[in-house]
Amino acid sequence: MTDDIPNIAQKAPFPVEVTEGKSYLWCACGRSAQQPFCDGSHKGTTHRPVKYTAQATQKVFFCGCKNTGNAPLCDGTHSTL
Ligand code: FES
Ligand code: FES
Protein backbone atom coordinates (compact mmCIF):
# COMPACT_ATOMS: atom_id res chain seq x y z
CA MET A 1 0.00 0.00 0.00
CA THR A 2 1.24 3.50 -0.75
CA ASP A 3 -0.19 6.42 1.07
CA ASP A 4 1.22 9.93 0.91
CA ILE A 5 -0.95 11.30 3.69
CA PRO A 6 0.69 10.67 7.04
CA ASN A 7 -1.31 9.53 10.04
CA ILE A 8 -1.68 12.16 12.71
CA ALA A 9 -0.07 10.51 15.73
CA GLN A 10 -1.28 13.39 17.90
CA LYS A 11 -2.12 17.04 17.28
CA ALA A 12 0.68 18.20 19.51
CA PRO A 13 4.45 17.90 19.64
CA PHE A 14 6.37 15.31 21.63
CA PRO A 15 8.86 16.96 24.00
CA VAL A 16 12.05 14.90 24.15
CA GLU A 17 15.28 15.45 26.05
CA VAL A 18 17.93 14.83 23.38
CA THR A 19 21.64 14.26 23.91
CA GLU A 20 24.31 16.22 22.03
CA GLY A 21 25.82 14.21 19.18
CA LYS A 22 23.16 11.52 19.31
CA SER A 23 20.98 10.78 16.27
CA TYR A 24 17.26 10.10 16.29
CA LEU A 25 14.96 8.76 13.60
CA TRP A 26 11.72 10.70 13.59
CA CYS A 27 8.62 8.89 12.36
CA ALA A 28 7.23 10.74 9.34
CA CYS A 29 4.39 8.33 8.57
CA GLY A 30 2.61 8.53 11.92
CA ARG A 31 2.26 4.75 12.17
CA SER A 32 4.97 4.02 14.68
CA ALA A 33 3.91 2.69 18.08
CA GLN A 34 6.99 4.35 19.56
CA GLN A 35 6.20 7.99 18.80
CA PRO A 36 7.80 10.26 17.92
CA PHE A 37 10.37 7.79 16.62
CA CYS A 38 10.34 5.31 13.75
CA ASP A 39 9.71 1.65 14.57
CA GLY A 40 9.70 0.41 10.97
CA SER A 41 5.94 0.65 10.52
CA HIS A 42 6.37 2.90 7.46
CA LYS A 43 7.11 -0.24 5.48
CA GLY A 44 4.73 -0.40 2.53
CA THR A 45 4.14 3.38 2.52
CA THR A 46 6.01 6.12 0.64
CA HIS A 47 7.22 7.60 3.93
CA ARG A 48 10.73 7.38 5.30
CA PRO A 49 11.96 8.45 8.71
CA VAL A 50 13.86 11.73 9.08
CA LYS A 51 17.20 11.68 10.86
CA TYR A 52 17.81 14.30 13.51
CA THR A 53 21.23 14.80 15.08
CA ALA A 54 21.19 16.75 18.31
CA GLN A 55 23.50 19.79 18.29
CA ALA A 56 23.08 20.21 22.03
CA THR A 57 21.70 18.40 25.04
CA GLN A 58 18.32 20.00 25.45
CA LYS A 59 14.58 19.53 25.20
CA VAL A 60 13.23 19.64 21.65
CA PHE A 61 9.69 19.31 20.34
CA PHE A 62 9.27 16.64 17.69
CA CYS A 63 6.24 17.02 15.47
CA GLY A 64 3.45 14.62 16.41
CA CYS A 65 0.94 15.67 13.75
CA LYS A 66 3.37 14.82 10.90
CA ASN A 67 2.28 17.92 8.98
CA THR A 68 5.10 20.23 10.03
CA GLY A 69 6.95 22.27 7.42
CA ASN A 70 10.11 21.98 9.50
CA ALA A 71 10.49 18.23 9.97
CA PRO A 72 11.24 16.66 12.30
CA LEU A 73 10.43 19.54 14.62
CA CYS A 74 7.08 21.11 15.41
CA ASP A 75 6.46 24.43 13.63
CA GLY A 76 2.98 25.07 15.00
CA THR A 77 1.09 23.64 12.01
CA HIS A 78 -0.74 21.22 14.37
CA SER A 79 -2.89 24.09 15.60
CA THR A 80 -4.42 24.44 12.11
CA LEU A 81 -5.45 20.80 11.75
FE1 FES B 1 6.87 6.06 10.68
FE2 FES B 1 9.07 4.67 10.21
S1 FES B 1 7.40 4.09 11.42
S2 FES B 1 8.55 6.62 9.46
FE1 FES C 1 3.14 18.85 14.08
FE2 FES C 1 3.26 20.80 15.86
S1 FES C 1 2.94 18.72 16.22
S2 FES C 1 3.48 20.95 13.74
mmCIF file of N, CA, C and O and ligand atoms in Angstrom:
data_model
loop_
_atom_site.group_PDB
_atom_site.id
_atom_site.type_symbol
_atom_site.label_atom_id
_atom_site.label_comp_id
_atom_site.label_asym_id
_atom_site.label_seq_id
_atom_site.Cartn_x
_atom_site.Cartn_y
_atom_site.Cartn_z
ATOM 1 N N MET A 1 0.843 -1.189 0.000
ATOM 2 C CA MET A 1 0.000 0.000 0.000
ATOM 3 C C MET A 1 0.885 1.249 0.000
ATOM 4 O O MET A 1 1.862 1.313 0.728
ATOM 5 N N THR A 2 0.551 2.211 -0.834
ATOM 6 C CA THR A 2 1.237 3.498 -0.750
ATOM 7 C C THR A 2 0.229 4.533 -0.293
ATOM 8 O O THR A 2 -0.935 4.482 -0.659
ATOM 9 N N ASP A 3 0.687 5.419 0.492
ATOM 10 C CA ASP A 3 -0.192 6.420 1.073
ATOM 11 C C ASP A 3 0.631 7.646 1.423
ATOM 12 O O ASP A 3 1.451 7.612 2.317
ATOM 13 N N ASP A 4 0.419 8.733 0.680
ATOM 14 C CA ASP A 4 1.220 9.933 0.907
ATOM 15 C C ASP A 4 0.778 10.729 2.126
ATOM 16 O O ASP A 4 1.522 11.532 2.643
ATOM 17 N N ILE A 5 -0.444 10.521 2.561
ATOM 18 C CA ILE A 5 -0.949 11.296 3.694
ATOM 19 C C ILE A 5 -0.520 10.617 4.989
ATOM 20 O O ILE A 5 -0.909 9.473 5.247
ATOM 21 N N PRO A 6 0.254 11.312 5.797
ATOM 22 C CA PRO A 6 0.695 10.673 7.038
ATOM 23 C C PRO A 6 -0.441 10.582 8.051
ATOM 24 O O PRO A 6 -1.371 11.389 8.035
ATOM 25 N N ASN A 7 -0.377 9.599 8.920
ATOM 26 C CA ASN A 7 -1.309 9.532 10.039
ATOM 27 C C ASN A 7 -0.939 10.620 11.035
ATOM 28 O O ASN A 7 0.246 10.906 11.239
ATOM 29 N N ILE A 8 -1.938 11.200 11.639
ATOM 30 C CA ILE A 8 -1.677 12.160 12.712
ATOM 31 C C ILE A 8 -1.521 11.355 13.999
ATOM 32 O O ILE A 8 -2.489 10.791 14.505
ATOM 33 N N ALA A 9 -0.295 11.270 14.494
ATOM 34 C CA ALA A 9 -0.071 10.507 15.726
ATOM 35 C C ALA A 9 -0.737 11.229 16.888
ATOM 36 O O ALA A 9 -1.434 10.622 17.703
ATOM 37 N N GLN A 10 -0.545 12.539 16.965
ATOM 38 C CA GLN A 10 -1.278 13.390 17.903
ATOM 39 C C GLN A 10 -1.145 14.821 17.420
ATOM 40 O O GLN A 10 -0.165 15.173 16.759
ATOM 41 N N LYS A 11 -2.146 15.646 17.741
ATOM 42 C CA LYS A 11 -2.123 17.042 17.284
ATOM 43 C C LYS A 11 -1.378 17.912 18.277
ATOM 44 O O LYS A 11 -1.888 18.950 18.746
ATOM 45 N N ALA A 12 -0.182 17.472 18.576
ATOM 46 C CA ALA A 12 0.677 18.197 19.513
ATOM 47 C C ALA A 12 2.079 17.629 19.386
ATOM 48 O O ALA A 12 2.241 16.469 18.981
ATOM 49 N N PRO A 13 3.093 18.418 19.721
ATOM 50 C CA PRO A 13 4.454 17.901 19.639
ATOM 51 C C PRO A 13 4.780 16.941 20.779
ATOM 52 O O PRO A 13 4.066 16.893 21.791
ATOM 53 N N PHE A 14 5.843 16.181 20.589
ATOM 54 C CA PHE A 14 6.373 15.309 21.627
ATOM 55 C C PHE A 14 7.644 15.954 22.181
ATOM 56 O O PHE A 14 8.642 16.053 21.467
ATOM 57 N N PRO A 15 7.632 16.418 23.424
ATOM 58 C CA PRO A 15 8.859 16.959 24.001
ATOM 59 C C PRO A 15 9.821 15.812 24.349
ATOM 60 O O PRO A 15 9.407 14.834 24.979
ATOM 61 N N VAL A 16 11.055 15.941 23.899
ATOM 62 C CA VAL A 16 12.053 14.899 24.150
ATOM 63 C C VAL A 16 13.365 15.547 24.568
ATOM 64 O O VAL A 16 13.803 16.524 23.961
ATOM 65 N N GLU A 17 13.965 15.008 25.606
ATOM 66 C CA GLU A 17 15.284 15.451 26.055
ATOM 67 C C GLU A 17 16.315 14.718 25.192
ATOM 68 O O GLU A 17 16.470 13.504 25.312
ATOM 69 N N VAL A 18 16.952 15.454 24.279
ATOM 70 C CA VAL A 18 17.929 14.829 23.382
ATOM 71 C C VAL A 18 19.338 15.064 23.913
ATOM 72 O O VAL A 18 19.573 15.975 24.711
ATOM 73 N N THR A 19 20.255 14.212 23.450
ATOM 74 C CA THR A 19 21.645 14.259 23.910
ATOM 75 C C THR A 19 22.551 14.698 22.773
ATOM 76 O O THR A 19 22.461 14.161 21.663
ATOM 77 N N GLU A 20 23.402 15.673 23.029
ATOM 78 C CA GLU A 20 24.314 16.222 22.026
ATOM 79 C C GLU A 20 25.086 15.108 21.310
ATOM 80 O O GLU A 20 25.649 14.226 21.950
ATOM 81 N N GLY A 21 25.073 15.170 19.986
ATOM 82 C CA GLY A 21 25.817 14.208 19.178
ATOM 83 C C GLY A 21 25.050 12.945 18.846
ATOM 84 O O GLY A 21 25.445 12.178 17.981
ATOM 85 N N LYS A 22 23.948 12.726 19.541
ATOM 86 C CA LYS A 22 23.158 11.522 19.311
ATOM 87 C C LYS A 22 22.157 11.751 18.165
ATOM 88 O O LYS A 22 21.650 12.858 17.997
ATOM 89 N N SER A 23 21.926 10.687 17.376
ATOM 90 C CA SER A 23 20.981 10.784 16.265
ATOM 91 C C SER A 23 19.678 10.074 16.589
ATOM 92 O O SER A 23 19.678 9.058 17.284
ATOM 93 N N TYR A 24 18.606 10.618 16.044
ATOM 94 C CA TYR A 24 17.260 10.101 16.293
ATOM 95 C C TYR A 24 16.548 9.961 14.957
ATOM 96 O O TYR A 24 16.753 10.769 14.055
ATOM 97 N N LEU A 25 15.725 8.953 14.840
ATOM 98 C CA LEU A 25 14.960 8.757 13.605
ATOM 99 C C LEU A 25 13.501 9.076 13.882
ATOM 100 O O LEU A 25 12.778 8.296 14.520
ATOM 101 N N TRP A 26 13.099 10.228 13.381
ATOM 102 C CA TRP A 26 11.720 10.698 13.594
ATOM 103 C C TRP A 26 10.774 9.971 12.652
ATOM 104 O O TRP A 26 11.041 9.819 11.455
ATOM 105 N N CYS A 27 9.650 9.555 13.173
ATOM 106 C CA CYS A 27 8.620 8.894 12.363
ATOM 107 C C CYS A 27 7.853 9.936 11.558
ATOM 108 O O CYS A 27 7.217 10.826 12.120
ATOM 109 N N ALA A 28 7.931 9.817 10.230
ATOM 110 C CA ALA A 28 7.227 10.741 9.338
ATOM 111 C C ALA A 28 5.848 10.230 8.950
ATOM 112 O O ALA A 28 4.982 11.019 8.560
ATOM 113 N N CYS A 29 5.637 8.935 9.076
ATOM 114 C CA CYS A 29 4.393 8.332 8.568
ATOM 115 C C CYS A 29 3.264 8.363 9.584
ATOM 116 O O CYS A 29 2.095 8.233 9.222
ATOM 117 N N GLY A 30 3.617 8.500 10.863
ATOM 118 C CA GLY A 30 2.615 8.532 11.919
ATOM 119 C C GLY A 30 2.142 7.160 12.375
ATOM 120 O O GLY A 30 1.266 7.059 13.240
ATOM 121 N N ARG A 31 2.726 6.102 11.843
ATOM 122 C CA ARG A 31 2.261 4.751 12.170
ATOM 123 C C ARG A 31 3.022 4.087 13.305
ATOM 124 O O ARG A 31 2.603 3.039 13.804
ATOM 125 N N SER A 32 4.143 4.639 13.651
ATOM 126 C CA SER A 32 4.967 4.015 14.683
ATOM 127 C C SER A 32 4.235 3.931 16.012
ATOM 128 O O SER A 32 3.502 4.846 16.401
ATOM 129 N N ALA A 33 4.465 2.834 16.731
ATOM 130 C CA ALA A 33 3.910 2.687 18.077
ATOM 131 C C ALA A 33 4.856 3.286 19.106
ATOM 132 O O ALA A 33 4.548 3.296 20.296
ATOM 133 N N GLN A 34 6.006 3.770 18.642
ATOM 134 C CA GLN A 34 6.994 4.354 19.560
ATOM 135 C C GLN A 34 7.212 5.823 19.227
ATOM 136 O O GLN A 34 8.340 6.279 19.055
ATOM 137 N N GLN A 35 6.132 6.565 19.120
ATOM 138 C CA GLN A 35 6.201 7.995 18.796
ATOM 139 C C GLN A 35 7.094 8.751 19.776
ATOM 140 O O GLN A 35 7.093 8.441 20.958
ATOM 141 N N PRO A 36 7.838 9.753 19.290
ATOM 142 C CA PRO A 36 7.799 10.260 17.918
ATOM 143 C C PRO A 36 8.790 9.583 16.984
ATOM 144 O O PRO A 36 9.064 10.106 15.911
ATOM 145 N N PHE A 37 9.301 8.416 17.388
ATOM 146 C CA PHE A 37 10.372 7.786 16.625
ATOM 147 C C PHE A 37 9.882 6.628 15.763
ATOM 148 O O PHE A 37 8.848 6.012 16.037
ATOM 149 N N CYS A 38 10.653 6.369 14.714
ATOM 150 C CA CYS A 38 10.343 5.311 13.750
ATOM 151 C C CYS A 38 10.518 3.931 14.374
ATOM 152 O O CYS A 38 11.499 3.678 15.064
ATOM 153 N N ASP A 39 9.573 3.048 14.137
ATOM 154 C CA ASP A 39 9.714 1.651 14.566
ATOM 155 C C ASP A 39 9.629 0.698 13.377
ATOM 156 O O ASP A 39 9.470 -0.506 13.560
ATOM 157 N N GLY A 40 9.728 1.254 12.165
ATOM 158 C CA GLY A 40 9.703 0.413 10.967
ATOM 159 C C GLY A 40 8.332 0.262 10.348
ATOM 160 O O GLY A 40 8.196 -0.335 9.282
ATOM 161 N N SER A 41 7.317 0.815 10.997
ATOM 162 C CA SER A 41 5.936 0.649 10.518
ATOM 163 C C SER A 41 5.629 1.380 9.212
ATOM 164 O O SER A 41 4.557 1.192 8.647
ATOM 165 N N HIS A 42 6.577 2.207 8.742
ATOM 166 C CA HIS A 42 6.367 2.903 7.456
ATOM 167 C C HIS A 42 6.492 1.951 6.280
ATOM 168 O O HIS A 42 6.171 2.326 5.158
ATOM 169 N N LYS A 43 6.946 0.742 6.539
ATOM 170 C CA LYS A 43 7.112 -0.245 5.475
ATOM 171 C C LYS A 43 5.813 -0.385 4.686
ATOM 172 O O LYS A 43 4.736 -0.532 5.274
ATOM 173 N N GLY A 44 5.917 -0.290 3.362
ATOM 174 C CA GLY A 44 4.733 -0.396 2.526
ATOM 175 C C GLY A 44 4.105 0.951 2.218
ATOM 176 O O GLY A 44 3.152 1.028 1.449
ATOM 177 N N THR A 45 4.617 2.039 2.839
ATOM 178 C CA THR A 45 4.142 3.385 2.515
ATOM 179 C C THR A 45 5.263 4.105 1.762
ATOM 180 O O THR A 45 6.360 3.573 1.604
ATOM 181 N N THR A 46 4.981 5.323 1.321
ATOM 182 C CA THR A 46 6.007 6.116 0.635
ATOM 183 C C THR A 46 6.852 6.902 1.633
ATOM 184 O O THR A 46 7.784 7.591 1.240
ATOM 185 N N HIS A 47 6.528 6.801 2.912
ATOM 186 C CA HIS A 47 7.223 7.598 3.929
ATOM 187 C C HIS A 47 8.520 6.954 4.378
ATOM 188 O O HIS A 47 8.645 5.726 4.404
ATOM 189 N N ARG A 48 9.457 7.811 4.733
ATOM 190 C CA ARG A 48 10.729 7.383 5.299
ATOM 191 C C ARG A 48 10.989 8.230 6.537
ATOM 192 O O ARG A 48 10.608 9.394 6.579
ATOM 193 N N PRO A 49 11.664 7.653 7.522
ATOM 194 C CA PRO A 49 11.962 8.451 8.712
ATOM 195 C C PRO A 49 12.943 9.576 8.394
ATOM 196 O O PRO A 49 13.661 9.528 7.403
ATOM 197 N N VAL A 50 12.956 10.579 9.231
ATOM 198 C CA VAL A 50 13.861 11.728 9.079
ATOM 199 C C VAL A 50 14.862 11.699 10.229
ATOM 200 O O VAL A 50 14.478 11.634 11.398
ATOM 201 N N LYS A 51 16.149 11.732 9.856
ATOM 202 C CA LYS A 51 17.201 11.678 10.864
ATOM 203 C C LYS A 51 17.431 13.051 11.474
ATOM 204 O O LYS A 51 17.508 14.053 10.769
ATOM 205 N N TYR A 52 17.534 13.064 12.779
ATOM 206 C CA TYR A 52 17.813 14.303 13.510
ATOM 207 C C TYR A 52 19.026 14.064 14.389
ATOM 208 O O TYR A 52 19.054 13.121 15.172
ATOM 209 N N THR A 53 20.053 14.901 14.226
ATOM 210 C CA THR A 53 21.235 14.798 15.077
ATOM 211 C C THR A 53 21.254 15.990 16.018
ATOM 212 O O THR A 53 21.243 17.143 15.574
ATOM 213 N N ALA A 54 21.272 15.687 17.295
ATOM 214 C CA ALA A 54 21.192 16.748 18.305
ATOM 215 C C ALA A 54 22.484 17.553 18.347
ATOM 216 O O ALA A 54 23.572 16.994 18.469
ATOM 217 N N GLN A 55 22.348 18.875 18.228
ATOM 218 C CA GLN A 55 23.500 19.786 18.294
ATOM 219 C C GLN A 55 23.818 20.158 19.740
ATOM 220 O O GLN A 55 24.881 20.708 20.028
ATOM 221 N N ALA A 56 22.884 19.875 20.613
ATOM 222 C CA ALA A 56 23.075 20.208 22.025
ATOM 223 C C ALA A 56 22.197 19.287 22.858
ATOM 224 O O ALA A 56 21.249 18.698 22.347
ATOM 225 N N THR A 57 22.534 19.147 24.118
ATOM 226 C CA THR A 57 21.702 18.398 25.035
ATOM 227 C C THR A 57 20.630 19.346 25.546
ATOM 228 O O THR A 57 20.933 20.323 26.235
ATOM 229 N N GLN A 58 19.411 19.087 25.133
ATOM 230 C CA GLN A 58 18.322 20.003 25.450
ATOM 231 C C GLN A 58 16.975 19.342 25.150
ATOM 232 O O GLN A 58 16.924 18.271 24.557
ATOM 233 N N LYS A 59 15.925 20.017 25.516
ATOM 234 C CA LYS A 59 14.584 19.526 25.199
ATOM 235 C C LYS A 59 14.174 20.076 23.837
ATOM 236 O O LYS A 59 14.287 21.282 23.596
ATOM 237 N N VAL A 60 13.733 19.189 22.943
ATOM 238 C CA VAL A 60 13.226 19.635 21.646
ATOM 239 C C VAL A 60 11.811 19.087 21.475
ATOM 240 O O VAL A 60 11.405 18.147 22.163
ATOM 241 N N PHE A 61 11.088 19.687 20.547
ATOM 242 C CA PHE A 61 9.690 19.314 20.340
ATOM 243 C C PHE A 61 9.535 18.684 18.963
ATOM 244 O O PHE A 61 9.503 19.377 17.947
ATOM 245 N N PHE A 62 9.458 17.362 18.951
ATOM 246 C CA PHE A 62 9.269 16.642 17.693
ATOM 247 C C PHE A 62 7.799 16.716 17.284
ATOM 248 O O PHE A 62 6.902 16.577 18.124
ATOM 249 N N CYS A 63 7.592 16.922 15.994
ATOM 250 C CA CYS A 63 6.236 17.021 15.468
ATOM 251 C C CYS A 63 5.481 15.700 15.653
ATOM 252 O O CYS A 63 5.967 14.637 15.258
ATOM 253 N N GLY A 64 4.292 15.795 16.226
ATOM 254 C CA GLY A 64 3.448 14.624 16.415
ATOM 255 C C GLY A 64 2.355 14.515 15.365
ATOM 256 O O GLY A 64 1.812 13.444 15.114
ATOM 257 N N CYS A 65 2.046 15.653 14.721
ATOM 258 C CA CYS A 65 0.942 15.669 13.754
ATOM 259 C C CYS A 65 1.396 15.241 12.364
ATOM 260 O O CYS A 65 0.582 14.907 11.512
ATOM 261 N N LYS A 66 2.730 15.265 12.157
ATOM 262 C CA LYS A 66 3.366 14.824 10.899
ATOM 263 C C LYS A 66 3.049 15.742 9.724
ATOM 264 O O LYS A 66 3.243 15.379 8.579
ATOM 265 N N ASN A 67 2.594 16.940 10.026
ATOM 266 C CA ASN A 67 2.285 17.918 8.977
ATOM 267 C C ASN A 67 3.194 19.143 9.055
ATOM 268 O O ASN A 67 2.947 20.135 8.361
ATOM 269 N N THR A 68 4.199 19.086 9.884
ATOM 270 C CA THR A 68 5.101 20.230 10.029
ATOM 271 C C THR A 68 5.820 20.563 8.729
ATOM 272 O O THR A 68 6.104 19.681 7.916
ATOM 273 N N GLY A 69 6.136 21.839 8.550
ATOM 274 C CA GLY A 69 6.948 22.273 7.418
ATOM 275 C C GLY A 69 8.415 22.314 7.782
ATOM 276 O O GLY A 69 9.251 22.692 6.976
ATOM 277 N N ASN A 70 8.736 21.915 8.997
ATOM 278 C CA ASN A 70 10.109 21.980 9.500
ATOM 279 C C ASN A 70 10.498 20.653 10.148
ATOM 280 O O ASN A 70 11.007 20.615 11.260
ATOM 281 N N ALA A 71 10.229 19.561 9.425
ATOM 282 C CA ALA A 71 10.494 18.225 9.970
ATOM 283 C C ALA A 71 11.961 18.066 10.358
ATOM 284 O O ALA A 71 12.829 18.547 9.641
ATOM 285 N N PRO A 72 12.210 17.404 11.499
ATOM 286 C CA PRO A 72 11.244 16.661 12.303
ATOM 287 C C PRO A 72 10.634 17.458 13.447
ATOM 288 O O PRO A 72 9.945 16.882 14.291
ATOM 289 N N LEU A 73 10.880 18.760 13.466
ATOM 290 C CA LEU A 73 10.429 19.545 14.623
ATOM 291 C C LEU A 73 9.082 20.205 14.389
ATOM 292 O O LEU A 73 8.712 20.511 13.246
ATOM 293 N N CYS A 74 8.368 20.428 15.461
ATOM 294 C CA CYS A 74 7.076 21.114 15.412
ATOM 295 C C CYS A 74 7.265 22.555 14.969
ATOM 296 O O CYS A 74 8.156 23.251 15.444
ATOM 297 N N ASP A 75 6.429 23.026 14.051
ATOM 298 C CA ASP A 75 6.455 24.427 13.629
ATOM 299 C C ASP A 75 5.120 25.116 13.884
ATOM 300 O O ASP A 75 4.879 26.217 13.386
ATOM 301 N N GLY A 76 4.264 24.459 14.650
ATOM 302 C CA GLY A 76 2.984 25.067 15.004
ATOM 303 C C GLY A 76 1.829 24.701 14.089
ATOM 304 O O GLY A 76 0.686 25.040 14.376
ATOM 305 N N THR A 77 2.137 24.007 12.990
ATOM 306 C CA THR A 77 1.094 23.639 12.012
ATOM 307 C C THR A 77 -0.030 22.832 12.670
ATOM 308 O O THR A 77 -1.178 22.900 12.229
ATOM 309 N N HIS A 78 0.283 22.078 13.725
ATOM 310 C CA HIS A 78 -0.741 21.224 14.371
ATOM 311 C C HIS A 78 -1.954 22.023 14.811
ATOM 312 O O HIS A 78 -3.056 21.487 14.864
ATOM 313 N N SER A 79 -1.767 23.288 15.109
ATOM 314 C CA SER A 79 -2.893 24.089 15.602
ATOM 315 C C SER A 79 -3.887 24.426 14.486
ATOM 316 O O SER A 79 -4.974 24.940 14.760
ATOM 317 N N THR A 80 -3.522 24.151 13.237
ATOM 318 C CA THR A 80 -4.421 24.440 12.107
ATOM 319 C C THR A 80 -5.149 23.198 11.635
ATOM 320 O O THR A 80 -5.960 23.266 10.697
ATOM 321 N N LEU A 81 -4.864 22.056 12.241
ATOM 322 C CA LEU A 81 -5.455 20.797 11.754
ATOM 323 C C LEU A 81 -6.827 20.535 12.361
ATOM 324 O O LEU A 81 -7.108 20.993 13.446
HETATM 325 FE FE1 FES B 1 6.867 6.063 10.681
HETATM 326 FE FE2 FES B 1 9.074 4.674 10.208
HETATM 327 S S1 FES B 1 7.401 4.093 11.423
HETATM 328 S S2 FES B 1 8.554 6.624 9.462
HETATM 329 FE FE1 FES B 2 3.143 18.846 14.080
HETATM 330 FE FE2 FES B 2 3.262 20.805 15.856
HETATM 331 S S1 FES B 2 2.936 18.725 16.219
HETATM 332 S S2 FES B 2 3.478 20.952 13.737
#
